[in-house]
Coordinates of C-alpha atoms in Angstrom, one line a residue:
Chain E
M1 CA 40.1 107.1 13.0
T2 CA 36.7 109.0 13.5
D3 CA 36.5 110.5 16.9
Q4 CA 33.2 110.5 18.9
A5 CA 32.5 114.0 17.9
D6 CA 32.8 113.2 14.1
Q7 CA 30.7 110.2 14.6
S8 CA 27.7 112.2 16.5
R9 CA 27.8 114.8 13.7
R10 CA 27.5 111.8 11.2
N11 CA 24.8 110.4 13.2
F12 CA 23.1 113.7 13.1
L13 CA 23.4 114.1 9.4
Y14 CA 22.0 110.5 8.7
V15 CA 19.0 111.2 10.9
A16 CA 18.4 114.6 9.6
A17 CA 18.7 113.5 5.9
G18 CA 16.9 110.0 6.2
G19 CA 14.1 111.9 8.3
L20 CA 13.9 114.4 5.5
G21 CA 13.8 111.9 2.8
A22 CA 10.9 109.8 4.5
V23 CA 9.0 113.4 4.7
A24 CA 9.6 113.6 0.9
A25 CA 8.5 110.1 0.2
G26 CA 5.6 110.5 2.2
A27 CA 4.5 113.7 0.6
T28 CA 5.2 112.3 -2.9
A29 CA 2.8 109.1 -1.9
I30 CA 0.1 111.7 -1.2
P31 CA -0.8 112.6 -4.8
F32 CA -0.7 109.1 -6.0
I33 CA -2.9 107.6 -3.3
G34 CA -5.2 110.7 -3.5
S35 CA -5.7 110.0 -7.2
M36 CA -7.3 106.9 -6.3
M37 CA -10.0 108.8 -4.4
P38 CA -13.3 109.1 -6.3
A39 CA -12.9 111.8 -9.1
A40 CA -14.8 115.0 -9.2
D41 CA -17.2 113.7 -11.9
T42 CA -17.9 110.4 -9.7
L43 CA -18.8 112.6 -6.5
A44 CA -21.1 114.8 -8.8
A45 CA -23.3 111.8 -9.6
A46 CA -24.2 111.5 -5.9
K47 CA -28.1 112.4 -6.1
T48 CA -30.9 110.4 -7.7
E49 CA -34.5 111.7 -8.3
F50 CA -37.7 109.5 -8.0
D51 CA -41.3 109.8 -8.4
V52 CA -42.9 107.7 -5.9
S53 CA -46.3 107.8 -7.2
T54 CA -45.5 105.5 -9.9
V55 CA -45.0 102.5 -7.2
E56 CA -48.5 101.0 -6.8
A57 CA -50.0 100.2 -3.3
G58 CA -48.2 96.9 -2.1
Q59 CA -45.5 96.9 -4.9
M60 CA -41.6 97.4 -4.3
V61 CA -39.3 98.5 -7.0
T62 CA -35.5 98.8 -6.9
I63 CA -33.9 101.9 -8.1
Q64 CA -30.0 102.7 -8.3
W65 CA -28.4 105.4 -6.1
Q66 CA -24.8 105.9 -6.3
G67 CA -24.5 102.8 -7.8
K68 CA -26.2 100.9 -5.2
P69 CA -29.6 99.3 -5.2
V70 CA -32.3 101.1 -3.3
F71 CA -35.8 99.6 -2.3
V72 CA -38.7 101.7 -2.5
V73 CA -41.9 100.0 -1.0
H74 CA -45.4 101.5 -1.2
R75 CA -46.8 99.8 2.0
T76 CA -50.5 99.3 2.6
A77 CA -52.1 100.1 5.9
E78 CA -52.4 96.3 6.5
Q79 CA -48.7 95.9 5.9
L80 CA -48.0 98.9 8.4
K81 CA -49.9 96.9 11.1
Q82 CA -47.5 94.0 10.6
L83 CA -44.8 96.1 12.3
D84 CA -46.3 95.7 15.6
G85 CA -46.1 92.7 18.0
H86 CA -42.5 91.3 17.4
D87 CA -40.4 93.9 19.2
E88 CA -38.7 91.1 21.3
S89 CA -37.6 89.3 18.1
L90 CA -35.6 92.5 16.5
K91 CA -32.0 93.3 17.1
D92 CA -32.4 97.0 16.7
M93 CA -36.1 97.9 17.0
N94 CA -35.3 101.6 17.3
S95 CA -32.6 101.8 14.8
E96 CA -30.2 103.1 17.4
A97 CA -27.1 100.9 16.7
I98 CA -25.2 103.0 14.1
A99 CA -25.5 106.2 12.2
E100 CA -26.2 104.4 8.8
V101 CA -29.4 103.1 10.0
Q102 CA -31.0 106.3 11.3
Q103 CA -31.8 109.7 10.1
P104 CA -32.4 112.9 12.0
W105 CA -36.0 113.1 11.1
M106 CA -36.5 109.7 13.1
D107 CA -37.6 111.9 16.1
T108 CA -40.4 109.9 17.5
P109 CA -40.9 106.2 18.5
E110 CA -43.4 105.9 15.8
K111 CA -41.0 107.4 13.0
R112 CA -38.4 104.9 14.4
K113 CA -40.9 102.1 13.7
F114 CA -41.8 103.1 10.4
R115 CA -38.3 104.2 9.3
A116 CA -39.7 106.5 6.8
I117 CA -40.6 110.1 6.4
K118 CA -43.9 109.4 4.7
P119 CA -44.9 105.9 6.3
E120 CA -46.5 104.3 3.0
Y121 CA -43.1 104.6 1.2
L122 CA -40.2 102.9 2.9
I123 CA -36.9 103.8 1.1
V124 CA -33.9 101.8 2.1
V125 CA -30.6 100.7 0.8
A126 CA -31.1 97.2 -0.7
S127 CA -27.9 95.6 0.5
C128 CA -28.0 93.0 3.3
T129 CA -25.9 94.3 6.2
H130 CA -24.3 91.0 6.4
L131 CA -22.1 90.7 3.1
G132 CA -24.2 92.9 0.7
C133 CA -26.6 90.5 -1.3
I134 CA -30.0 92.1 -2.4
P135 CA -32.7 90.4 0.0
L136 CA -35.9 88.9 -1.4
F137 CA -39.4 90.7 -0.8
K138 CA -41.8 88.4 1.0
P139 CA -44.3 90.9 2.4
S140 CA -47.2 88.7 3.5
A141 CA -47.0 87.4 7.1
G142 CA -46.9 83.6 7.8
R143 CA -46.1 80.7 5.8
K144 CA -48.7 80.7 3.1
E145 CA -47.0 82.3 0.4
W146 CA -43.3 81.6 1.6
G147 CA -43.5 77.8 2.8
D148 CA -40.6 76.7 4.9
S149 CA -38.2 79.6 3.8
V150 CA -39.6 81.7 6.6
P151 CA -40.0 81.0 10.2
D152 CA -43.8 80.1 11.3
D153 CA -44.1 83.3 13.0
W154 CA -42.9 85.4 10.0
P155 CA -44.2 89.2 10.2
G156 CA -43.6 89.8 6.6
G157 CA -40.6 91.6 5.2
W158 CA -37.2 90.4 3.6
H159 CA -35.3 87.4 3.5
C160 CA -31.7 87.3 2.2
P161 CA -31.1 84.1 0.0
C162 CA -27.5 84.3 0.6
H163 CA -27.1 83.4 4.2
G164 CA -30.5 83.5 5.7
S165 CA -30.8 86.8 7.3
Y166 CA -34.4 88.2 8.0
Y167 CA -35.8 91.7 8.2
D168 CA -39.4 92.9 9.0
I169 CA -41.4 95.1 6.7
S170 CA -39.6 98.3 8.1
A171 CA -36.3 96.4 7.0
R172 CA -35.4 96.0 10.8
V173 CA -33.2 93.0 11.2
I174 CA -34.5 89.9 13.2
N175 CA -32.6 87.8 15.8
G176 CA -30.9 84.9 14.6
S177 CA -29.9 86.6 11.3
P178 CA -26.3 86.9 10.4
A179 CA -26.7 90.4 9.4
P180 CA -25.9 92.8 12.1
H181 CA -27.7 96.0 11.2
N182 CA -31.0 97.0 9.9
L183 CA -31.0 98.0 6.2
H184 CA -29.6 101.2 6.0
V185 CA -31.4 104.4 5.6
M186 CA -29.9 107.1 3.3
P187 CA -30.6 110.9 3.8
Y188 CA -33.4 111.9 1.5
K189 CA -36.2 114.4 1.2
Y190 CA -39.5 115.1 -0.7
S191 CA -38.9 118.2 -3.1
S192 CA -42.8 117.8 -3.8
D193 CA -45.7 115.7 -2.8
T194 CA -44.4 112.7 -4.9
I195 CA -40.8 113.6 -5.8
V196 CA -38.2 112.2 -3.6
V197 CA -34.4 113.4 -4.2
I198 CA -32.2 110.8 -2.6
G199 CA -28.6 111.6 -1.5
Chain B
M1 CA 23.9 102.9 9.3
L2 CA 23.8 100.0 6.9
D3 CA 26.4 98.3 9.1
K4 CA 24.1 98.6 12.2
I5 CA 21.1 96.9 10.3
M6 CA 23.6 94.3 9.1
K7 CA 24.5 93.2 12.8
T8 CA 20.7 92.7 13.8
Q9 CA 19.1 89.4 14.1
L10 CA 16.5 90.2 11.7
F11 CA 18.9 90.7 8.9
A12 CA 20.8 87.5 10.0
W13 CA 17.6 85.6 9.7
V14 CA 17.0 87.0 6.3
D15 CA 20.8 86.6 5.1
K16 CA 20.4 82.8 6.2
R17 CA 17.6 82.5 3.5
T18 CA 18.7 84.9 0.9
G19 CA 22.3 85.4 0.9
A20 CA 21.8 89.1 1.2
E21 CA 24.9 89.8 3.2
A22 CA 27.1 88.6 0.3
I23 CA 25.0 90.4 -2.4
I24 CA 25.2 93.8 -0.3
K25 CA 29.0 93.4 0.1
S26 CA 29.7 92.4 -3.5
Q27 CA 27.4 94.8 -5.2
L28 CA 27.6 97.8 -2.9
T29 CA 29.9 98.1 0.2
E30 CA 32.8 95.9 -1.2
Y31 CA 32.2 97.0 -4.9
P32 CA 35.2 98.5 -6.1
A33 CA 34.6 101.7 -8.3
P34 CA 37.0 104.0 -9.7
K35 CA 37.8 106.9 -7.5
N36 CA 38.0 109.4 -10.3
L37 CA 34.4 109.4 -11.8
N38 CA 33.0 112.7 -12.6
Y39 CA 29.3 113.7 -12.8
M40 CA 28.8 112.2 -16.2
W41 CA 28.7 108.9 -14.4
N42 CA 25.6 110.0 -12.5
F43 CA 23.2 109.6 -15.6
G44 CA 23.2 106.0 -15.3
S45 CA 21.4 105.8 -12.0
L46 CA 19.2 109.0 -13.0
A47 CA 17.7 106.8 -15.9
L48 CA 16.8 104.1 -13.5
L49 CA 15.0 106.6 -11.3
V50 CA 13.2 107.9 -14.3
L51 CA 12.2 104.5 -15.4
V52 CA 10.8 103.8 -12.0
L53 CA 8.9 107.2 -12.2
Q54 CA 7.4 106.3 -15.5
I55 CA 6.2 102.9 -14.1
I56 CA 4.8 104.3 -11.2
T57 CA 3.0 107.3 -13.0
G58 CA 1.9 105.0 -15.7
I59 CA 0.3 102.5 -13.5
F60 CA -1.8 105.3 -11.7
L61 CA -2.7 106.9 -15.2
V62 CA -3.9 103.5 -16.3
M63 CA -6.4 103.4 -13.4
Y64 CA -8.4 106.2 -15.4
Y65 CA -7.3 106.1 -18.9
K66 CA -9.4 104.4 -21.7
P67 CA -7.6 103.2 -24.8
S68 CA -10.7 103.5 -27.0
A69 CA -11.2 105.3 -30.4
E70 CA -15.1 105.2 -30.2
A71 CA -16.7 108.6 -30.6
T72 CA -18.5 110.5 -27.7
L73 CA -20.7 113.4 -28.0
G74 CA -19.3 116.5 -29.2
G75 CA -16.9 114.9 -31.7
F76 CA -14.3 113.6 -29.1
T77 CA -13.1 110.1 -28.5
V78 CA -13.2 108.1 -25.3
A79 CA -9.5 107.9 -25.1
F80 CA -8.9 111.9 -25.7
D81 CA -11.7 112.6 -23.1
S82 CA -10.4 110.2 -20.6
V83 CA -7.2 112.1 -20.7
E84 CA -9.1 115.4 -20.2
R85 CA -10.7 113.7 -17.3
I86 CA -7.5 112.9 -15.7
M87 CA -6.3 116.6 -16.1
R88 CA -9.6 118.0 -14.6
D89 CA -11.8 115.5 -12.4
V90 CA -9.1 112.9 -11.1
N91 CA -7.7 114.1 -7.8
F92 CA -4.0 115.3 -8.5
G93 CA -4.6 113.8 -12.2
W94 CA -2.9 116.9 -13.8
L95 CA 0.2 116.1 -11.8
I96 CA 0.5 112.3 -12.7
R97 CA -0.1 113.2 -16.4
Y98 CA 2.2 116.0 -16.2
M99 CA 4.9 113.9 -14.6
H100 CA 4.7 111.2 -16.9
A101 CA 4.6 113.1 -20.0
V102 CA 7.7 115.3 -18.8
G103 CA 9.3 112.3 -17.4
A104 CA 9.4 111.0 -20.9
S105 CA 11.3 113.7 -22.5
M106 CA 13.6 113.7 -19.2
F107 CA 14.3 110.0 -19.7
F108 CA 15.6 110.6 -23.2
V109 CA 17.7 113.7 -22.0
V110 CA 19.4 111.6 -19.3
V111 CA 19.8 108.5 -21.8
Y112 CA 21.4 110.7 -24.2
L113 CA 23.7 112.2 -21.9
H114 CA 24.5 108.8 -20.7
I115 CA 25.3 107.4 -24.2
G116 CA 27.4 110.5 -24.8
R117 CA 29.4 110.0 -21.7
G118 CA 30.0 106.2 -23.3
M119 CA 31.2 107.5 -26.5
Y120 CA 33.3 110.2 -25.2
Y121 CA 35.4 108.2 -22.6
G122 CA 35.4 104.9 -24.9
S123 CA 33.1 103.0 -22.2
F124 CA 32.0 100.7 -25.3
K125 CA 35.4 99.4 -25.7
A126 CA 36.6 96.2 -24.8
P127 CA 35.8 94.4 -22.4
R128 CA 32.3 96.4 -22.3
E129 CA 31.4 95.7 -25.9
L130 CA 28.3 93.7 -24.8
L131 CA 27.3 96.3 -22.1
W132 CA 27.3 98.8 -24.6
I133 CA 25.1 96.5 -27.1
V134 CA 22.6 95.7 -24.3
G135 CA 22.4 99.6 -24.0
V136 CA 21.6 100.1 -27.5
V137 CA 18.8 97.6 -27.1
I138 CA 17.6 99.6 -24.2
L139 CA 17.7 102.7 -26.4
L140 CA 15.6 101.0 -29.0
I141 CA 12.9 99.6 -26.5
M142 CA 12.7 103.3 -25.0
Q143 CA 12.1 104.6 -28.6
G144 CA 9.4 102.0 -29.1
A145 CA 7.7 102.5 -25.8
A146 CA 7.7 106.3 -26.4
F147 CA 6.1 105.9 -29.8
F148 CA 3.5 103.6 -28.6
G149 CA 2.7 105.9 -25.7
Y150 CA 2.6 109.0 -27.9
L151 CA -0.5 107.6 -29.5
L152 CA -2.5 107.0 -26.4
P153 CA -4.0 110.5 -26.1
W154 CA -5.2 110.3 -29.4
G155 CA -4.4 113.8 -30.3
Q156 CA -3.8 115.2 -33.8
M157 CA -0.2 114.7 -33.5
S158 CA -0.6 111.2 -31.9
F159 CA -2.8 110.0 -34.7
W160 CA -0.6 111.6 -37.6
G161 CA 2.7 110.5 -36.1
A162 CA 1.4 107.0 -35.9
T163 CA 0.2 107.2 -39.4
V164 CA 3.4 108.3 -40.8
I165 CA 5.5 105.8 -38.8
T166 CA 3.3 103.0 -39.2
N167 CA 3.3 103.8 -43.3
L168 CA 7.4 103.6 -43.1
F169 CA 7.0 100.0 -42.6
G170 CA 5.4 99.6 -46.0
A171 CA 8.5 100.6 -47.8
I172 CA 10.2 97.5 -46.8
P173 CA 10.2 95.1 -50.0
V174 CA 8.0 92.0 -49.8
V175 CA 7.0 92.1 -46.1
G176 CA 6.4 95.8 -45.7
E177 CA 2.7 96.1 -46.3
L178 CA 2.1 93.0 -44.2
V179 CA 4.1 94.4 -41.4
S180 CA 2.3 97.8 -41.5
E181 CA -1.2 96.1 -41.5
L182 CA 0.1 93.8 -38.5
L183 CA 0.9 96.8 -36.6
R184 CA -2.2 99.0 -37.3
G185 CA -4.7 96.0 -37.0
G186 CA -6.4 97.6 -40.0
F187 CA -5.9 99.6 -43.3
A188 CA -5.4 102.8 -41.2
V189 CA -4.6 103.9 -37.9
G190 CA -7.7 103.4 -35.7
D191 CA -9.3 101.9 -32.7
P192 CA -7.4 98.3 -33.2
T193 CA -4.2 100.2 -33.3
L194 CA -4.7 102.2 -30.2
N195 CA -5.3 99.1 -28.2
R196 CA -2.6 97.2 -29.2
F197 CA -0.2 100.3 -28.9
F198 CA -1.6 100.5 -25.2
S199 CA -0.7 96.8 -24.6
L200 CA 2.7 97.2 -26.0
H201 CA 3.1 100.5 -24.3
Y202 CA 2.6 98.8 -20.8
L203 CA 4.8 95.7 -21.9
F204 CA 8.2 97.5 -23.0
P205 CA 8.8 99.3 -19.8
L206 CA 8.5 96.1 -17.9
L207 CA 10.6 94.4 -20.5
L208 CA 13.0 97.3 -19.8
V209 CA 13.3 96.5 -16.3
A210 CA 14.5 93.1 -16.9
I211 CA 16.9 94.3 -19.7
V212 CA 18.3 97.0 -17.3
G213 CA 19.0 94.3 -14.8
G214 CA 21.0 92.5 -17.4
H215 CA 22.6 95.9 -18.3
V216 CA 23.9 96.5 -14.7
H217 CA 25.1 92.8 -14.3
A218 CA 27.2 93.0 -17.5
L219 CA 28.4 96.3 -15.7
H220 CA 29.2 94.7 -12.6
V221 CA 31.1 91.9 -14.1
V222 CA 33.6 94.1 -15.9
H223 CA 33.3 97.2 -13.6
S224 CA 32.9 101.0 -14.6
N225 CA 35.2 102.8 -16.9
N226 CA 36.6 106.1 -15.7
P227 CA 37.3 109.3 -17.3
E228 CA 41.1 108.7 -18.0
G229 CA 40.0 105.6 -19.8
I230 CA 42.7 103.5 -18.2
D231 CA 42.5 100.1 -16.7
L232 CA 42.7 100.3 -12.8
H233 CA 44.5 97.9 -10.8
K234 CA 45.7 99.4 -7.6
P235 CA 43.6 99.0 -4.7
E236 CA 44.0 102.8 -3.6
E237 CA 42.7 103.7 -6.9
M238 CA 39.4 102.4 -6.2
I239 CA 36.7 103.3 -3.6
P240 CA 33.7 101.3 -2.3
F241 CA 30.4 102.1 -4.2
H242 CA 28.6 102.4 -0.9
P243 CA 29.0 104.9 0.6
Y244 CA 30.7 107.0 -1.8
Y245 CA 28.8 106.6 -5.0
T246 CA 25.4 105.9 -3.4
I247 CA 25.7 109.4 -1.6
K248 CA 27.1 111.0 -4.9
D249 CA 24.2 109.5 -6.9
A250 CA 21.7 110.7 -4.1
F251 CA 23.0 114.2 -4.9
G252 CA 22.5 113.7 -8.6
V253 CA 19.2 112.7 -7.9
A254 CA 18.4 115.8 -5.9
V255 CA 19.7 118.1 -8.6
F256 CA 17.8 116.0 -11.3
L257 CA 14.5 116.3 -9.2
L258 CA 15.1 120.3 -8.9
F259 CA 15.1 120.4 -12.6
Y260 CA 12.2 118.0 -13.2
C261 CA 10.0 119.4 -10.6
Y262 CA 10.5 122.9 -11.9
I263 CA 9.5 121.7 -15.3
V264 CA 6.5 119.6 -14.1
F265 CA 5.1 122.2 -11.8
F266 CA 5.9 125.6 -14.0
N267 CA 6.5 124.4 -17.5
P268 CA 5.4 121.1 -18.5
Q269 CA 4.6 121.9 -22.2
M270 CA 8.2 123.2 -22.5
G271 CA 7.1 125.4 -25.3
G272 CA 5.6 122.9 -27.2
Y273 CA 8.5 120.5 -27.1
F274 CA 7.5 118.2 -24.2
I275 CA 3.8 118.1 -24.9
E276 CA 2.9 119.4 -28.5
V277 CA 0.4 122.2 -29.2
D278 CA -1.1 120.0 -31.9
N279 CA -1.9 117.2 -29.3
Y280 CA -4.5 119.2 -27.5
V281 CA -6.5 119.0 -30.7
P282 CA -8.6 115.7 -30.7
A283 CA -7.4 113.4 -33.7
N284 CA -9.1 113.9 -37.1
N285 CA -8.3 111.3 -39.7
L286 CA -9.7 113.5 -42.3
Q287 CA -7.0 116.4 -41.7
T288 CA -3.6 116.5 -41.5
P289 CA -1.8 119.2 -39.1
A290 CA 0.1 121.6 -41.1
H291 CA 3.2 120.3 -39.7
I292 CA 4.0 116.7 -38.5
A293 CA 7.0 116.2 -36.6
P294 CA 8.0 113.5 -34.2
V295 CA 8.6 114.3 -30.6
W296 CA 12.0 116.2 -30.1
Y297 CA 13.8 112.9 -28.7
L298 CA 13.3 111.1 -32.1
T299 CA 13.8 113.9 -34.4
P300 CA 17.5 113.1 -35.4
W301 CA 16.2 109.8 -37.0
Y302 CA 13.3 111.7 -38.7
T303 CA 15.9 113.8 -40.4
I304 CA 17.9 111.0 -41.8
L305 CA 14.7 109.5 -42.9
R306 CA 13.6 112.5 -44.8
S307 CA 17.2 113.1 -46.3
F308 CA 16.5 110.6 -48.9
E309 CA 14.5 110.8 -52.1
S310 CA 13.6 107.3 -52.3
K311 CA 11.2 106.0 -49.5
L312 CA 13.0 102.7 -49.1
L313 CA 16.6 104.4 -49.1
G314 CA 15.3 106.8 -46.3
V315 CA 13.7 103.7 -44.2
A316 CA 17.2 101.6 -44.9
A317 CA 19.1 104.7 -43.7
M318 CA 17.2 105.2 -40.7
G319 CA 17.4 101.6 -39.6
A320 CA 21.2 101.8 -40.5
S321 CA 21.9 104.8 -38.3
L322 CA 20.4 102.8 -35.4
G323 CA 22.0 99.6 -36.3
I324 CA 25.3 101.0 -36.8
L325 CA 25.4 101.7 -33.0
F326 CA 25.6 98.2 -32.3
L327 CA 28.8 98.2 -34.3
L328 CA 30.8 100.9 -32.8
P329 CA 32.6 98.8 -30.2
F330 CA 34.1 96.9 -33.3
L331 CA 34.7 100.0 -35.5
C332 CA 36.6 101.6 -33.0
K333 CA 40.2 100.1 -33.2
S334 CA 42.1 102.6 -31.0
A335 CA 44.1 101.5 -28.2
V336 CA 43.4 104.4 -26.3
R337 CA 39.9 104.7 -24.7
S338 CA 39.2 108.2 -23.6
A339 CA 38.6 111.0 -25.6
R340 CA 41.1 113.0 -23.4
Y341 CA 44.0 111.3 -24.9
R342 CA 42.6 111.1 -28.4
P343 CA 42.9 114.5 -30.0
M344 CA 41.3 113.6 -33.5
Y345 CA 38.6 111.4 -31.9
Q346 CA 37.9 114.1 -29.4
I347 CA 37.1 116.7 -32.0
M348 CA 35.2 114.2 -34.0
V349 CA 33.2 112.8 -31.4
I350 CA 32.1 116.4 -30.0
M351 CA 31.3 117.1 -33.7
F352 CA 29.1 114.0 -33.6
F353 CA 27.4 115.4 -30.7
V354 CA 26.8 118.6 -32.4
D355 CA 25.6 116.7 -35.6
V356 CA 22.8 115.0 -33.7
I357 CA 21.7 118.2 -32.5
I358 CA 21.5 119.6 -35.9
L359 CA 19.9 116.5 -37.1
G360 CA 17.4 117.2 -34.4
Y361 CA 16.8 120.7 -35.2
C362 CA 16.2 119.8 -38.9
G363 CA 13.8 117.1 -37.9
H364 CA 11.5 119.5 -35.7
T365 CA 11.6 122.7 -38.1
A366 CA 9.3 122.8 -41.4
T367 CA 11.7 121.8 -44.4
T368 CA 13.2 124.7 -46.4
P369 CA 15.5 123.8 -49.3
V370 CA 18.5 125.0 -47.0
L371 CA 17.4 122.9 -44.1
K372 CA 17.2 120.0 -46.3
V373 CA 20.6 120.4 -47.4
V374 CA 21.7 120.9 -44.1
G375 CA 20.0 117.8 -43.0
Q376 CA 21.7 115.9 -45.5
L377 CA 24.9 116.9 -44.9
A378 CA 24.4 116.2 -41.0
T379 CA 23.3 112.9 -42.1
A380 CA 26.5 112.2 -44.1
Y381 CA 28.6 113.1 -41.1
Y382 CA 26.6 110.7 -38.8
F383 CA 27.7 107.9 -41.0
L384 CA 31.0 109.3 -42.0
F385 CA 32.0 109.3 -38.1
F386 CA 31.4 105.6 -37.7
V387 CA 32.9 104.8 -41.2
A388 CA 36.1 106.8 -40.4
L389 CA 36.4 105.1 -37.0
P390 CA 38.5 101.8 -38.0
F391 CA 41.1 104.3 -39.9
L392 CA 41.6 106.8 -37.3
P393 CA 44.6 104.9 -35.4
K394 CA 46.7 105.3 -38.7
F395 CA 46.4 108.9 -38.5
E396 CA 45.9 109.7 -34.9
K397 CA 48.7 110.6 -32.8
T398 CA 47.4 109.6 -29.3
R399 CA 48.4 111.6 -26.3
P400 CA 50.6 109.5 -23.6
V401 CA 48.2 107.9 -21.3
P402 CA 48.8 108.3 -17.4
E403 CA 50.0 105.2 -15.4
G404 CA 47.5 105.7 -13.0
I405 CA 45.0 108.1 -11.1

């Protein structure tokens, strides 16, 4: 009935039409899936301004940036000293593991320890890198204030209530925690001595 | 290519658990269709395509649309603003919105041509009466879905069109006011109306999917009519639906998409017929636009409504004009199906199509005394057509019908 030449032409037409149809279907899918990407006005809400002088010494506030919670901690000199002496217990003491835990201005070992442009003000994303809960602020070292909820060599920092991750007072994750990384540091800069622009 | 797939082991596995092979054979590859179907038979599959398009574009629009008549700064409303946001801020939002608005009008273009085919070739006659009736149900649900959807942008035409139509129901004696209030959720069209119309607009097309399934099932039991209107018995008069009509339908889809895409990309407003000018103005419940008219596809019934002085009579006539469609299979008593062989019916049915166009024109244009009379005459012919049908066989000399094709 149909000879070989006919059949190969038929096959060619099938493949050509089918291939073109697949390309057309893919091209049609692009606007629909694309429409699910953040809209222009959502993207415009990408920066937050904050006046750090409103945070008292030793105090932590939680603000919002891109819908996420952000810790701003005004660390005292004593609290900064709590950053030494426990390097072996940190998973990533120099914040080198992934891009999100470091910023270009961390160019000295000291900057990598303090994890802040101005050491007294730590600004990090308040989302535990395990599954996203907001960790509890437990700044004083030892068990005096926190009891058994922290280990006996507690250097001060954060403790996540959901699955028990621990971070030091530079938000660096401590060994034994389910969380894989330090709390993320987002791009920010000081537009004046006290105003920080996050994002 | 389909037969290659059907020979694979994977297909055998699926077939054992679903009966897929029997379904494919009975509905596609061994489903007999007349070999003489013309392009007027493409509109059914096109209607299904447009339904799917509307549902998909609708689902993506709902990701951003907000059905709230609450006021925002600047004198607008949340709903109106959300539509403008879709047009301006959402990636490809403009495209999806235009596809949906143009698709609504194209749905009616396709369905009216599909109905016209049915009326001309006698596809509503036995044994396809129930198929036709299910089709009329589909038309009514489509009109409902379109009406509910039109309120959603909350423009001037949306608001006032909904006000007029919900007030219509008040004309029904005894229960009218209650029905109006039930529809509106209040004393006037407002936020409750918007929210429930949104819910119903989402529901109706999904109901349609089920009812269209019933429509196709009813068709597959009695099989398609053909342009000659004769019953086909000989196997050489039939061809399998797949591959002949699947490819012809695919070709029809390609031509349709050409027109559709031209409109969506280059002229989505269609001169104010597809997207009305007044609807770019946010709804203002204290100011009626100079000229209220429904969207073009509802205008024939609007004319019928306006042709009567009495509000109740107008509503009754409008209802009757839709209701009488259900009776068509039983009113037409001719032994011959297709208008090709019925000279009187052929003229009458073509005049009917022209009549509906005239009704539409009158409904869309501002009333003048002349147009009012034209509308009334057109309304009269609309009903006359149906009323005359039972008497036609007495007078009509049908042409001899062919034996086969």
